[in-house]
Every structure is written in structure tokens, then in C-alpha cells.
CSV table of C-alpha atoms in Angstrom, one decimal:
chain,number,residue,atom,x,y,z
F,11,MET,CA,61.1,115.4,66.0
F,12,PRO,CA,59.6,112.1,65.4
F,13,LEU,CA,61.2,109.3,63.4
F,14,TYR,CA,59.7,108.4,60.0
F,15,ASP,CA,60.2,105.8,57.3
F,16,CYS,CA,59.6,106.9,53.7
F,17,VAL,CA,59.1,103.9,51.5
F,18,LEU,CA,59.5,104.5,47.7
F,19,LEU,CA,58.3,102.0,45.0
F,20,LEU,CA,59.9,103.0,41.7
F,21,LYS,CA,59.4,101.7,38.3
F,22,PRO,CA,61.7,98.7,37.6
F,23,ASN,CA,63.3,100.3,34.4
F,24,VAL,CA,64.4,103.5,36.2
F,25,VAL,CA,68.2,103.9,36.0
F,26,LYS,CA,70.3,104.2,39.1
F,27,GLU,CA,71.2,107.9,38.5
F,28,ALA,CA,67.5,108.8,38.4
F,29,VAL,CA,66.8,106.9,41.6
F,30,MET,CA,69.7,108.7,43.4
F,31,ASP,CA,68.4,112.1,42.0
F,32,LEU,CA,64.9,111.4,43.5
F,33,VAL,CA,66.4,110.3,46.8
F,34,SER,CA,68.7,113.4,47.0
F,35,ARG,CA,65.7,115.7,46.3
F,36,VAL,CA,63.9,114.2,49.2
F,37,GLY,CA,67.0,114.4,51.4
F,38,LYS,CA,67.5,118.1,50.6
F,39,HIS,CA,63.9,118.7,51.4
F,40,VAL,CA,64.4,116.9,54.8
F,41,TYR,CA,67.6,119.0,55.5
F,42,GLY,CA,65.7,122.2,54.4
F,43,ARG,CA,63.2,121.6,57.2
F,44,ASN,CA,66.1,121.0,59.8
F,45,GLY,CA,65.5,117.3,59.7
F,46,VAL,CA,68.0,114.5,59.7
F,47,LEU,CA,68.3,111.5,57.3
F,48,THR,CA,69.4,108.6,59.5
F,49,ASN,CA,69.4,105.7,57.0
F,50,ILE,CA,68.8,104.8,53.3
F,51,LYS,CA,68.3,101.3,52.2
F,52,SER,CA,67.8,99.9,48.7
F,53,PHE,CA,66.1,96.5,48.5
F,54,GLY,CA,66.6,96.2,44.8
F,55,THR,CA,63.9,94.9,42.4
F,56,VAL,CA,61.0,93.1,44.2
F,57,GLN,CA,57.9,91.2,42.9
F,58,LEU,CA,54.7,93.0,43.7
F,59,GLY,CA,51.6,91.2,45.1
F,60,TYR,CA,49.5,92.7,42.4
F,61,GLY,CA,50.0,94.9,39.3
F,62,ILE,CA,50.1,98.7,39.7
F,63,LYS,CA,48.5,100.4,36.8
F,64,LYS,CA,50.0,103.6,35.4
F,65,LEU,CA,49.6,105.5,32.2
F,66,ASP,CA,52.4,103.7,30.5
F,67,GLY,CA,51.3,100.2,31.5
F,68,ARG,CA,50.9,97.7,34.4
F,69,TYR,CA,53.9,96.9,36.7
F,70,TYR,CA,54.4,93.7,38.5
F,71,GLN,CA,57.9,94.5,39.7
F,72,ALA,CA,59.3,97.6,41.4
F,73,GLN,CA,62.5,98.9,42.9
F,74,LEU,CA,62.1,99.3,46.7
F,75,MET,CA,63.8,102.1,48.6
F,76,GLN,CA,63.5,103.0,52.3
F,77,MET,CA,64.6,106.3,53.9
F,78,THR,CA,64.6,106.7,57.6
F,79,MET,CA,64.5,110.4,58.8
F,80,MET,CA,63.7,112.6,61.7
F,81,THR,CA,61.4,115.5,60.5
F,82,PRO,CA,58.8,117.8,61.9
F,83,PRO,CA,55.2,116.3,61.9
F,84,SER,CA,54.1,118.7,59.1
F,85,PHE,CA,56.6,117.1,56.7
F,86,ASN,CA,53.9,114.6,55.4
F,87,SER,CA,51.9,117.3,53.6
F,88,GLU,CA,55.1,118.7,52.1
F,89,LEU,CA,55.8,115.4,50.3
F,90,ARG,CA,52.8,115.8,48.1
F,91,TYR,CA,55.0,116.7,45.1
F,92,LEU,CA,55.9,113.0,44.9
F,93,ASN,CA,52.4,112.3,43.6
F,94,LYS,CA,53.4,114.0,40.3
F,95,GLU,CA,56.7,112.1,40.0
F,96,ASP,CA,56.4,109.8,36.9
F,97,ARG,CA,59.2,107.5,38.1
F,98,LEU,CA,57.3,106.5,41.2
F,99,LEU,CA,54.7,103.8,41.4
F,100,ARG,CA,53.8,104.4,45.1
F,101,TRP,CA,55.2,106.2,48.2
F,102,LEU,CA,54.4,105.9,51.8
F,103,LEU,CA,55.4,107.7,55.0
F,104,VAL,CA,55.2,105.8,58.2
F,105,LYS,CA,55.7,107.2,61.7
F,106,HIS,CA,57.6,105.1,64.3
F,107,ARG,CA,55.6,104.7,67.5
F,108,ASP,CA,56.8,104.3,71.1
F,109,ILE,CA,60.5,104.6,70.3
F,110,LYS,CA,62.8,106.4,72.7
F,111,TYR,CA,65.9,108.2,71.2
F,112,GLY,CA,68.3,110.9,72.2
F,113,LEU,CA,68.2,112.1,75.8
F,114,GLU,CA,64.9,110.3,76.4
F,115,PHE,CA,66.6,106.9,76.4
F,116,SER,CA,68.6,105.6,79.3
F,117,GLU,CA,70.1,102.3,80.3
F,118,ASP,CA,67.9,102.1,83.4
F,119,ASP,CA,64.9,101.8,81.1
F,120,ALA,CA,66.5,99.0,79.2
F,121,LYS,CA,67.3,97.0,82.3
F,122,ASN,CA,63.8,97.5,83.7
F,123,GLU,CA,62.4,96.3,80.3
F,124,LEU,CA,64.6,93.1,80.5
F,125,ARG,CA,63.6,92.5,84.1
F,126,SER,CA,59.9,92.7,83.1
F,127,LEU,CA,60.5,89.7,80.9
F,128,ARG,CA,61.6,87.8,84.1
F,129,LEU,CA,64.4,86.1,82.1
F,130,PHE,CA,67.3,88.0,83.6
F,131,ASP,CA,66.2,88.6,87.3
F,132,ASP,CA,68.2,85.6,88.6
F,133,VAL,CA,71.3,86.6,86.5
F,134,TYR,CA,71.4,90.1,87.8
F,135,SER,CA,70.9,89.1,91.4
F,136,GLU,CA,73.7,86.4,91.3
F,137,GLU,CA,76.1,88.8,89.6
F,138,ASP,CA,75.5,91.5,92.3
F,139,GLU,CA,76.1,89.0,95.1
F,140,ASP,CA,79.2,87.6,93.6
F,141,ASP,CA,80.7,91.1,93.2
F,142,ASP,CA,80.6,91.6,96.9
F,143,ASP,CA,82.3,88.4,97.8
F,144,GLU,CA,85.3,88.8,95.4
F,145,GLY,CA,88.6,89.3,97.1
F,146,GLU,CA,92.2,88.1,96.9
F,147,ASP,CA,91.0,84.4,97.2
F,148,ASP,CA,90.6,84.2,93.5
F,149,GLU,CA,94.2,84.8,92.7
F,150,TYR,CA,96.0,81.9,91.0
F,151,GLU,CA,99.5,80.7,91.5
F,152,VAL,CA,101.6,80.3,88.4
F,153,LYS,CA,103.2,76.8,88.2
F,154,HIS,CA,106.2,76.5,85.9
F,155,SER,CA,107.6,73.4,84.3
F,156,GLU,CA,109.7,70.7,86.0
F,157,THR,CA,112.9,72.8,85.7
F,158,GLY,CA,111.8,74.7,88.8
F,159,GLU,CA,112.3,78.1,87.2
F,160,GLY,CA,110.4,81.0,88.8
F,161,MET,CA,109.9,79.3,92.2
């Protein structure tokens, strides 16, 4: 299942309980489709770049919410019921691209990606060489104070 971000712009005068009700409805819908809600963020009240006109006036501020989820690709068409929601100014579903997660991600890919930057090539090669040379030569003697204890 792909990873999606659902961004909700709510009217600024909507109470917190109503916001949580809307978020929980979307979350239940996600779980009903065997999806997973991975993150919920609230950015509070934000200034909009332009006014959004609705039947009850024009809004220049909104409450911004972001929900990150893993759902089937057909989930976008199932969110159409949000268009009828009077508490919402706008909503948007954005699909994450080129992101590896789950079993598809491995540490080898991350190391190869860092090496492609050519910043860490020297560091990895020096560490590998130093590991072979290490032995008992690096042990330190413990010197005690002038009393001569421990010698």
C-alpha cells in the first residue's frame, strides 16, 4: 500500500472536539479499508495566502491538519464525502513518491546512497582499514598516583 498525506484546512472557528470527530471519521475509514494511520499533525491556525469563499463568508485563516496514512490506491475516490463537510474549507490527498518502507528498505541501499554523494567514501575506507590493524597494541597502562598503589 502506498503512503499518502491527507491535508485538511478547517474553518478557524471550529471547536477542537469537532476537529477530532472529523479526524476520527477519516481514521475509521482508513482502518475499514485495512489501512494504517502513521502520523497526525496539527499546525494550529495559519494565515491563508488568499481568502477562501464559502456560503457563510470568506476565510483568511484556517486550522491546518495533516494525516499520514498507508491505504489502497482506490482510497482517493472514497474521500469524496469530505466535499460535503461544512467544517472544511479544503482537503487534499498527496501520494508520497519514491519512498522505500517495510521490507523494501535495507541498510545497503542507504550506504550506497551516501557513497553516491562522494562525501563518505574516504571515511568508510579508512575505518575498514583501521579495523584490520587493531590489536593489543592499543591497550593502555593504568598509572596510579605517587603512593605507588597498584604497581
